[in-house]
Short mmCIF file of C-alpha atoms in Angstrom, two decimals:
data_model
loop_
_atom_site.label_atom_id
_atom_site.label_comp_id
_atom_site.label_asym_id
_atom_site.label_seq_id
_atom_site.Cartn_x
_atom_site.Cartn_y
_atom_site.Cartn_z
CA UNK A 142 5.13 4.53 -20.22
CA UNK A 143 4.03 1.03 -19.15
CA UNK A 144 1.23 -0.80 -20.72
CA UNK A 145 -1.28 1.23 -21.98
CA UNK A 146 -4.56 0.64 -20.33
CA UNK A 147 -6.73 3.71 -21.06
CA UNK A 148 -7.08 5.08 -24.32
CA UNK A 149 -9.37 8.07 -25.68
CA UNK A 150 -9.61 7.72 -29.93
CA UNK A 151 -10.24 10.78 -31.73
CA UNK A 152 -13.42 11.93 -29.09
CA UNK A 153 -15.70 14.56 -30.17
CA UNK A 154 -18.39 16.40 -27.96
CA UNK A 155 -20.39 19.46 -29.10
CA UNK A 156 -23.66 21.24 -27.66
CA UNK A 157 -25.51 22.83 -30.08
CA UNK A 158 -22.73 24.87 -32.35
CA UNK A 159 -20.27 25.30 -29.10
CA UNK A 160 -17.89 22.18 -29.96
CA UNK A 161 -16.39 20.80 -26.49
CA UNK A 162 -14.16 18.02 -27.67
CA UNK A 163 -12.59 18.29 -31.24
CA UNK A 164 -10.71 14.99 -31.90
CA UNK A 165 -9.40 14.53 -28.66
CA UNK A 166 -6.88 11.39 -28.39
CA UNK A 167 -4.36 10.16 -25.76
CA UNK A 168 -3.31 7.37 -24.19
CA UNK A 169 -2.46 6.63 -19.92
CA UNK A 170 -0.19 3.74 -19.18
CA UNK A 171 -0.92 1.25 -16.04
CA UNK A 172 0.22 2.82 -12.40
CA UNK A 173 0.96 6.21 -14.68
CA UNK A 174 -0.05 9.57 -13.31
CA UNK A 175 -1.67 11.47 -15.97
CA UNK A 176 -2.20 15.24 -15.31
CA UNK A 177 -4.77 16.70 -17.38
CA UNK A 178 -4.43 20.56 -17.57
CA UNK A 179 -6.11 23.69 -19.49
CA UNK A 180 -7.87 26.95 -18.96
CA UNK A 181 -11.64 27.06 -17.78
CA UNK A 182 -14.09 25.69 -20.81
CA UNK A 183 -11.61 23.56 -22.39
CA UNK A 184 -12.94 20.49 -22.33
CA UNK A 185 -11.92 18.98 -19.28
CA UNK A 186 -14.69 18.09 -17.25
CA UNK A 187 -16.52 16.93 -20.09
CA UNK A 188 -14.05 14.37 -21.06
CA UNK A 189 -14.03 12.89 -18.15
CA UNK A 190 -18.04 12.70 -17.99
CA UNK A 191 -17.59 10.66 -21.28
CA UNK A 192 -14.73 8.33 -19.70
CA UNK A 193 -17.81 7.79 -16.92
CA UNK A 194 -20.15 7.11 -18.82
CA UNK A 195 -22.30 10.18 -17.86
CA UNK A 196 -21.96 11.95 -21.20
CA UNK A 197 -22.11 10.22 -24.85
CA UNK A 198 -19.16 11.05 -27.11
CA UNK A 199 -20.90 11.92 -30.83
CA UNK A 200 -18.31 10.13 -31.93
CA UNK A 201 -14.91 8.41 -31.17
CA UNK A 202 -13.83 5.72 -28.52
CA UNK A 203 -12.93 5.10 -24.98
CA UNK A 204 -11.00 2.14 -24.43
CA UNK A 205 -9.78 -0.17 -21.54
CA UNK A 206 -7.31 -2.68 -21.29
CA UNK A 207 -7.87 -2.47 -25.32
CA UNK A 208 -11.41 -3.09 -25.23
CA UNK A 209 -14.42 -0.61 -25.76
CA UNK A 210 -14.95 0.43 -22.14
CA UNK A 211 -18.56 -0.96 -20.87
CA UNK A 212 -20.40 -0.61 -17.56
CA UNK A 213 -18.59 -3.15 -15.72
CA UNK A 214 -15.30 -1.80 -16.35
CA UNK A 215 -16.93 1.76 -15.47
CA UNK A 216 -18.13 0.68 -11.95
CA UNK A 217 -14.24 -0.28 -10.69
CA UNK A 218 -13.50 3.76 -11.75
CA UNK A 219 -13.01 6.16 -8.58
CA UNK A 220 -14.36 9.40 -9.17
CA UNK A 221 -13.35 12.65 -7.68
CA UNK A 222 -15.45 15.14 -8.73
CA UNK A 223 -14.90 19.03 -8.45
CA UNK A 224 -18.54 19.77 -7.12
CA UNK A 225 -18.29 17.65 -3.96
CA UNK A 226 -20.53 14.56 -3.89
CA UNK A 227 -20.74 14.24 -0.10
CA UNK A 228 -23.79 13.43 2.05
CA UNK A 229 -23.44 17.04 4.47
CA UNK A 230 -24.96 15.29 7.45
CA UNK A 231 -23.84 11.76 7.09
CA UNK A 232 -20.92 11.05 9.33
CA UNK A 233 -17.45 10.14 8.15
CA UNK A 234 -16.99 6.51 8.57
CA UNK A 235 -20.70 6.01 7.53
CA UNK A 236 -19.86 7.99 4.27
CA UNK A 237 -17.21 5.69 3.37
CA UNK A 238 -18.82 2.21 5.01
CA UNK A 239 -21.85 3.14 2.51
CA UNK A 240 -20.09 3.81 -0.36
CA UNK A 241 -17.84 0.52 -0.15
CA UNK A 242 -21.23 -1.47 0.20
CA UNK A 243 -22.90 -0.23 -2.60
CA UNK A 244 -20.29 -1.32 -4.73
CA UNK A 245 -20.56 -5.08 -3.10
CA UNK A 246 -17.99 -5.03 0.24
CA UNK A 247 -19.26 -7.06 2.91
CA UNK A 248 -19.87 -4.97 5.59
CA UNK A 249 -16.66 -6.41 7.53
CA UNK A 250 -14.56 -5.53 4.93
CA UNK A 251 -16.27 -2.04 3.87
CA UNK A 252 -15.55 -1.29 7.51
CA UNK A 253 -12.10 -2.55 7.71
CA UNK A 254 -11.52 -0.32 4.21
CA UNK A 255 -13.20 2.64 5.70
CA UNK A 256 -11.07 2.79 8.68
CA UNK A 257 -8.07 1.77 6.36
CA UNK A 258 -8.56 5.08 4.27
CA UNK A 259 -9.57 7.26 7.42
CA UNK A 260 -6.19 6.71 8.91
CA UNK A 261 -3.82 7.19 5.63
CA UNK A 262 -6.03 10.58 4.82
CA UNK A 263 -5.55 11.83 8.39
CA UNK A 264 -9.03 11.98 9.20
CA UNK A 265 -9.55 8.76 11.59
CA UNK A 266 -10.22 11.49 14.69
CA UNK A 267 -12.92 13.08 12.87
CA UNK A 268 -14.79 9.40 11.89
CA UNK A 269 -18.24 10.28 14.05
CA UNK A 270 -18.24 13.99 12.78
CA UNK A 271 -20.78 15.36 10.04
CA UNK A 272 -18.89 16.09 6.65
CA UNK A 273 -20.88 19.57 6.94
CA UNK A 274 -18.56 20.13 9.97
CA UNK A 275 -15.59 19.52 8.52
CA UNK A 276 -13.30 22.07 7.07
CA UNK A 277 -13.13 22.13 3.08
CA UNK A 278 -9.92 20.42 2.83
CA UNK A 279 -11.00 17.78 5.30
CA UNK A 280 -14.22 17.42 3.38
CA UNK A 281 -11.93 17.12 0.18
CA UNK A 282 -10.13 14.24 1.81
CA UNK A 283 -13.32 12.43 2.57
CA UNK A 284 -13.87 12.94 -0.90
CA UNK A 285 -11.17 11.06 -2.06
CA UNK A 286 -11.50 8.16 0.32
CA UNK A 287 -14.93 7.72 -1.04
CA UNK A 288 -13.61 7.38 -4.27
CA UNK A 289 -10.45 4.86 -2.92
CA UNK A 290 -12.73 2.80 -0.65
CA UNK A 291 -13.59 0.14 -2.99
CA UNK A 292 -9.80 -0.62 -4.49
CA UNK A 293 -10.50 1.01 -7.65
CA UNK A 294 -8.78 -0.48 -10.89
CA UNK A 295 -9.22 3.49 -12.22
CA UNK A 296 -9.01 6.75 -10.35
CA UNK A 297 -10.09 10.10 -12.49
CA UNK A 298 -10.33 13.13 -9.63
CA UNK A 299 -11.03 16.68 -10.86
CA UNK A 300 -9.76 19.15 -9.51
CA UNK A 301 -8.59 17.06 -5.98
CA UNK A 302 -6.16 19.52 -4.42
CA UNK A 303 -8.05 22.89 -5.01
CA UNK A 304 -8.38 24.78 -1.78
CA UNK A 305 -5.77 22.26 0.76
CA UNK A 306 -3.31 23.57 2.35
CA UNK A 307 0.50 21.98 2.26
CA UNK A 308 -0.54 19.38 5.07
CA UNK A 309 -3.76 18.15 2.95
CA UNK A 310 -1.55 18.31 -0.46
CA UNK A 311 1.06 16.12 1.08
CA UNK A 312 -1.73 13.22 2.44
CA UNK A 313 -4.16 13.19 -0.56
CA UNK A 314 -0.86 13.13 -3.14
CA UNK A 315 0.70 10.48 -0.62
CA UNK A 316 -2.07 8.54 -0.83
CA UNK A 317 -2.58 8.22 -4.53
CA UNK A 318 1.28 7.62 -4.97
CA UNK A 319 1.10 4.87 -2.81
CA UNK A 320 -2.31 3.20 -4.87
CA UNK A 321 0.12 3.56 -7.78
CA UNK A 322 3.51 1.90 -6.17
CA UNK A 323 0.97 -0.52 -4.41
CA UNK A 324 -1.88 -1.64 -7.27
CA UNK A 325 -0.01 0.21 -10.28
CA UNK A 326 -3.38 2.24 -10.30
CA UNK A 327 -3.68 4.78 -13.06
CA UNK A 328 -4.77 8.16 -12.20
CA UNK A 329 -5.85 10.95 -14.32
CA UNK A 330 -6.47 14.15 -12.92
CA UNK A 331 -7.42 17.52 -13.67
CA UNK A 332 -5.75 20.78 -12.17
CA UNK A 333 -5.13 24.43 -12.47
CA UNK A 334 -1.78 23.81 -10.40
CA UNK A 335 0.57 23.51 -12.56
CA UNK A 336 3.22 23.15 -9.86
CA UNK A 337 1.43 20.28 -8.76
CA UNK A 338 1.25 18.82 -11.78
CA UNK A 339 5.04 18.93 -12.52
CA UNK A 340 6.17 17.29 -9.35
CA UNK A 341 3.21 14.06 -9.36
CA UNK A 342 2.60 13.51 -12.76
CA UNK A 343 4.54 11.05 -15.22
CA UNK A 344 3.08 12.85 -18.35
CA UNK A 345 0.64 15.18 -19.16
CA UNK A 346 -2.17 16.81 -21.55
CA UNK A 347 -2.37 20.12 -22.45
CA UNK A 348 -6.17 21.01 -23.93
CA UNK A 349 -7.32 24.45 -25.46
CA UNK A 350 -10.68 24.54 -27.33
CA UNK A 351 -11.45 21.45 -27.15
CA UNK A 352 -7.83 20.20 -28.94
CA UNK A 353 -4.92 18.55 -27.57
CA UNK A 354 -2.29 21.17 -27.67
CA UNK A 355 0.59 19.04 -26.17
CA UNK A 356 0.55 15.32 -24.73
CA UNK A 357 3.37 13.15 -24.04
CA UNK A 358 6.03 12.39 -20.77
CA UNK A 359 6.69 16.12 -19.00
CA UNK A 360 10.57 15.64 -20.54
CA UNK A 361 8.33 15.30 -24.10
CA UNK A 362 6.28 18.22 -23.38
CA UNK A 363 8.30 20.61 -22.02
CA UNK A 364 11.41 20.36 -23.52
CA UNK A 365 13.18 20.96 -20.64
CA UNK A 366 10.73 24.41 -19.81
CA UNK A 367 8.69 24.69 -16.60
CA UNK A 368 5.13 23.42 -17.20
CA UNK A 369 3.76 26.88 -16.66
CA UNK A 370 5.83 28.52 -19.95
CA UNK A 371 4.76 25.31 -21.89
CA UNK A 372 1.08 25.69 -20.86
CA UNK A 373 1.29 29.66 -21.73
CA UNK A 374 2.57 29.15 -24.78
CA UNK A 375 -0.22 26.02 -25.88
CA UNK A 376 -3.39 27.98 -24.82
CA UNK A 377 -2.53 31.78 -26.06
CA UNK A 378 -5.57 32.66 -27.98
CA UNK A 379 -7.76 29.49 -27.40
CA UNK A 380 -11.09 30.04 -26.84
CA UNK A 381 -13.36 28.46 -24.43
CA UNK A 382 -14.56 25.26 -25.81
CA UNK A 383 -17.69 25.18 -23.80
CA UNK A 384 -20.35 26.92 -22.21
CA UNK A 385 -20.16 27.84 -18.64
CA UNK A 386 -23.03 25.56 -18.11
CA UNK A 387 -20.88 22.78 -19.25
CA UNK A 388 -17.88 23.59 -18.60
CA UNK A 389 -14.34 21.95 -18.58
#
């Protein structure tokens, strides 16, 4: 792993008597694709929301480049939620343009960024269509464009490949790999598609019941075994770490 840019130290979070995170720690390096996997209710989304500042941890720290993460650093995060956060009646290009302007880009720079990402993600032909008129897969491409249009320093993606056909997976993963190779952007993404995690990621953390069951490079975690086998072994017998309302 290269230089550590994101470090989670002993994060704990409870909802009443329900423990969502119980001392979670791991590091993510610059230019690294990091897979974060676990059963439903294991703590994945809770952790992502703490990194983003949407939730506060009960204890522990999130460090960005060696210092406690602050509001300025969080403004440089690109986030793709599992529950899509798009304006359904807004046109595709206008959506990307609007988000780029919210992050401080000039109108000219925002327009150029919107056009560049629509082309990279294969949705340039749908630029003038309302988001609600698109297929689920194309809406996910737009959502990733929204996460990328301001050229973030960190990408946090919750189930970014869910429901995509192979062409969609190739388009989204290609865009992410380009960002990693060109700008050394670290990517943290959760997924239930373990074969994709195994194909795309440098490192992985498996969470079960709010605790890290295994973490490290794929070689370290798997020891030569398929990730699915390691996952089943690591999560066997684990209970859901959070309620459905606060699910991972």
